[in-house]
């Protein structure tokens, strides 16, 4: 899971808290599309901590969760028939 913060101090405080609680946590610069200013990019905290713990820290430090890893799995393609089915219904009086 990733937590996003605009303030580096908030991101570092969250990393310190997660590491103190025994979780792995790293901080990296998040590059947003269309953002020209290098100083305007937010900070991403990547961790193996449970989602509820990150939610509490995000609420405390004014950030948000990036939950793109929880995307639903892609279903396999459907197997469709190559031609229409021919149904013979002798009860309707149809015969070939």
PDB file of N, CA, C and O in Angstrom, residues 2 4 7 9 16-17 19 21 25 27-28 39 41 47 55 66 84:
ATOM      1  N   UNK A   2       0.342   2.277  -0.570  1.00  0.00           N
ATOM      2  CA  UNK A   2       1.063   3.541  -0.622  1.00  0.00           C
ATOM      3  C   UNK A   2       0.224   4.643  -0.003  1.00  0.00           C
ATOM      4  O   UNK A   2      -0.971   4.725  -0.249  1.00  0.00           O
ATOM      5  N   UNK A   4       0.208   8.877   0.324  1.00  0.00           N
ATOM      6  CA  UNK A   4       0.753  10.049  -0.350  1.00  0.00           C
ATOM      7  C   UNK A   4       0.607  11.268   0.563  1.00  0.00           C
ATOM      8  O   UNK A   4      -0.465  11.503   1.131  1.00  0.00           O
ATOM      9  N   UNK A   7       3.706  17.059   2.346  1.00  0.00           N
ATOM     10  CA  UNK A   7       4.772  17.595   3.185  1.00  0.00           C
ATOM     11  C   UNK A   7       5.775  16.487   3.499  1.00  0.00           C
ATOM     12  O   UNK A   7       5.401  15.402   3.969  1.00  0.00           O
ATOM     13  N   UNK A   9       7.979  16.349   5.842  1.00  0.00           N
ATOM     14  CA  UNK A   9       8.046  16.067   7.283  1.00  0.00           C
ATOM     15  C   UNK A   9       6.956  15.088   7.706  1.00  0.00           C
ATOM     16  O   UNK A   9       7.201  14.207   8.540  1.00  0.00           O
ATOM     17  N   UNK A  16       8.810   6.855  10.178  1.00  0.00           N
ATOM     18  CA  UNK A  16       9.393   6.596  11.496  1.00  0.00           C
ATOM     19  C   UNK A  16       8.422   5.821  12.383  1.00  0.00           C
ATOM     20  O   UNK A  16       8.819   4.882  13.084  1.00  0.00           O
ATOM     21  N   UNK A  17       7.144   6.188  12.338  1.00  0.00           N
ATOM     22  CA  UNK A  17       6.138   5.495  13.157  1.00  0.00           C
ATOM     23  C   UNK A  17       5.972   4.040  12.718  1.00  0.00           C
ATOM     24  O   UNK A  17       5.885   3.131  13.534  1.00  0.00           O
ATOM     25  N   UNK A  19       8.124   2.127  11.081  1.00  0.00           N
ATOM     26  CA  UNK A  19       9.329   1.356  11.405  1.00  0.00           C
ATOM     27  C   UNK A  19       9.401   1.065  12.904  1.00  0.00           C
ATOM     28  O   UNK A  19       9.829  -0.018  13.305  1.00  0.00           O
ATOM     29  N   UNK A  21       6.930   0.538  14.785  1.00  0.00           N
ATOM     30  CA  UNK A  21       5.935  -0.510  15.043  1.00  0.00           C
ATOM     31  C   UNK A  21       6.316  -1.841  14.404  1.00  0.00           C
ATOM     32  O   UNK A  21       5.550  -2.799  14.464  1.00  0.00           O
ATOM     33  N   UNK A  25       8.985   0.264   5.732  1.00  0.00           N
ATOM     34  CA  UNK A  25       8.436   1.479   5.125  1.00  0.00           C
ATOM     35  C   UNK A  25       9.559   2.232   4.433  1.00  0.00           C
ATOM     36  O   UNK A  25      10.660   2.348   4.963  1.00  0.00           O
ATOM     37  N   UNK A  27      10.325   5.800   1.745  1.00  0.00           N
ATOM     38  CA  UNK A  27       9.785   7.066   1.263  1.00  0.00           C
ATOM     39  C   UNK A  27      10.406   7.354  -0.101  1.00  0.00           C
ATOM     40  O   UNK A  27      11.587   7.093  -0.317  1.00  0.00           O
ATOM     41  N   UNK A  28       9.594   7.831  -1.021  1.00  0.00           N
ATOM     42  CA  UNK A  28      10.078   8.174  -2.354  1.00  0.00           C
ATOM     43  C   UNK A  28       9.273   9.341  -2.892  1.00  0.00           C
ATOM     44  O   UNK A  28       8.165   9.611  -2.441  1.00  0.00           O
ATOM     45  N   UNK A  39       9.584  20.736  -7.009  1.00  0.00           N
ATOM     46  CA  UNK A  39       9.276  20.891  -5.582  1.00  0.00           C
ATOM     47  C   UNK A  39       7.802  20.654  -5.280  1.00  0.00           C
ATOM     48  O   UNK A  39       7.416  20.516  -4.139  1.00  0.00           O
ATOM     49  N   UNK A  41       6.028  18.045  -6.278  1.00  0.00           N
ATOM     50  CA  UNK A  41       5.679  16.630  -6.259  1.00  0.00           C
ATOM     51  C   UNK A  41       5.472  16.152  -4.826  1.00  0.00           C
ATOM     52  O   UNK A  41       6.243  16.486  -3.933  1.00  0.00           O
ATOM     53  N   UNK A  47       4.580   0.789   2.207  1.00  0.00           N
ATOM     54  CA  UNK A  47       4.724  -0.020   3.414  1.00  0.00           C
ATOM     55  C   UNK A  47       3.950  -1.322   3.308  1.00  0.00           C
ATOM     56  O   UNK A  47       3.016  -1.446   2.514  1.00  0.00           O
ATOM     57  N   UNK A  55      -4.526   4.094   7.149  1.00  0.00           N
ATOM     58  CA  UNK A  55      -5.657   5.026   7.114  1.00  0.00           C
ATOM     59  C   UNK A  55      -5.607   5.991   8.292  1.00  0.00           C
ATOM     60  O   UNK A  55      -5.850   7.195   8.129  1.00  0.00           O
ATOM     61  N   UNK A  66      -3.275   5.441  -1.756  1.00  0.00           N
ATOM     62  CA  UNK A  66      -3.316   5.059  -3.159  1.00  0.00           C
ATOM     63  C   UNK A  66      -3.497   3.549  -3.182  1.00  0.00           C
ATOM     64  O   UNK A  66      -2.568   2.801  -2.905  1.00  0.00           O
ATOM     65  N   UNK A  84     -24.087 -19.810 -35.258  1.00  0.00           N
ATOM     66  CA  UNK A  84     -25.321 -19.922 -34.475  1.00  0.00           C
ATOM     67  C   UNK A  84     -25.711 -21.379 -34.262  1.00  0.00           C
ATOM     68  O   UNK A  84     -25.392 -22.252 -35.074  1.00  0.00           O
TER      69      UNK A  84
END
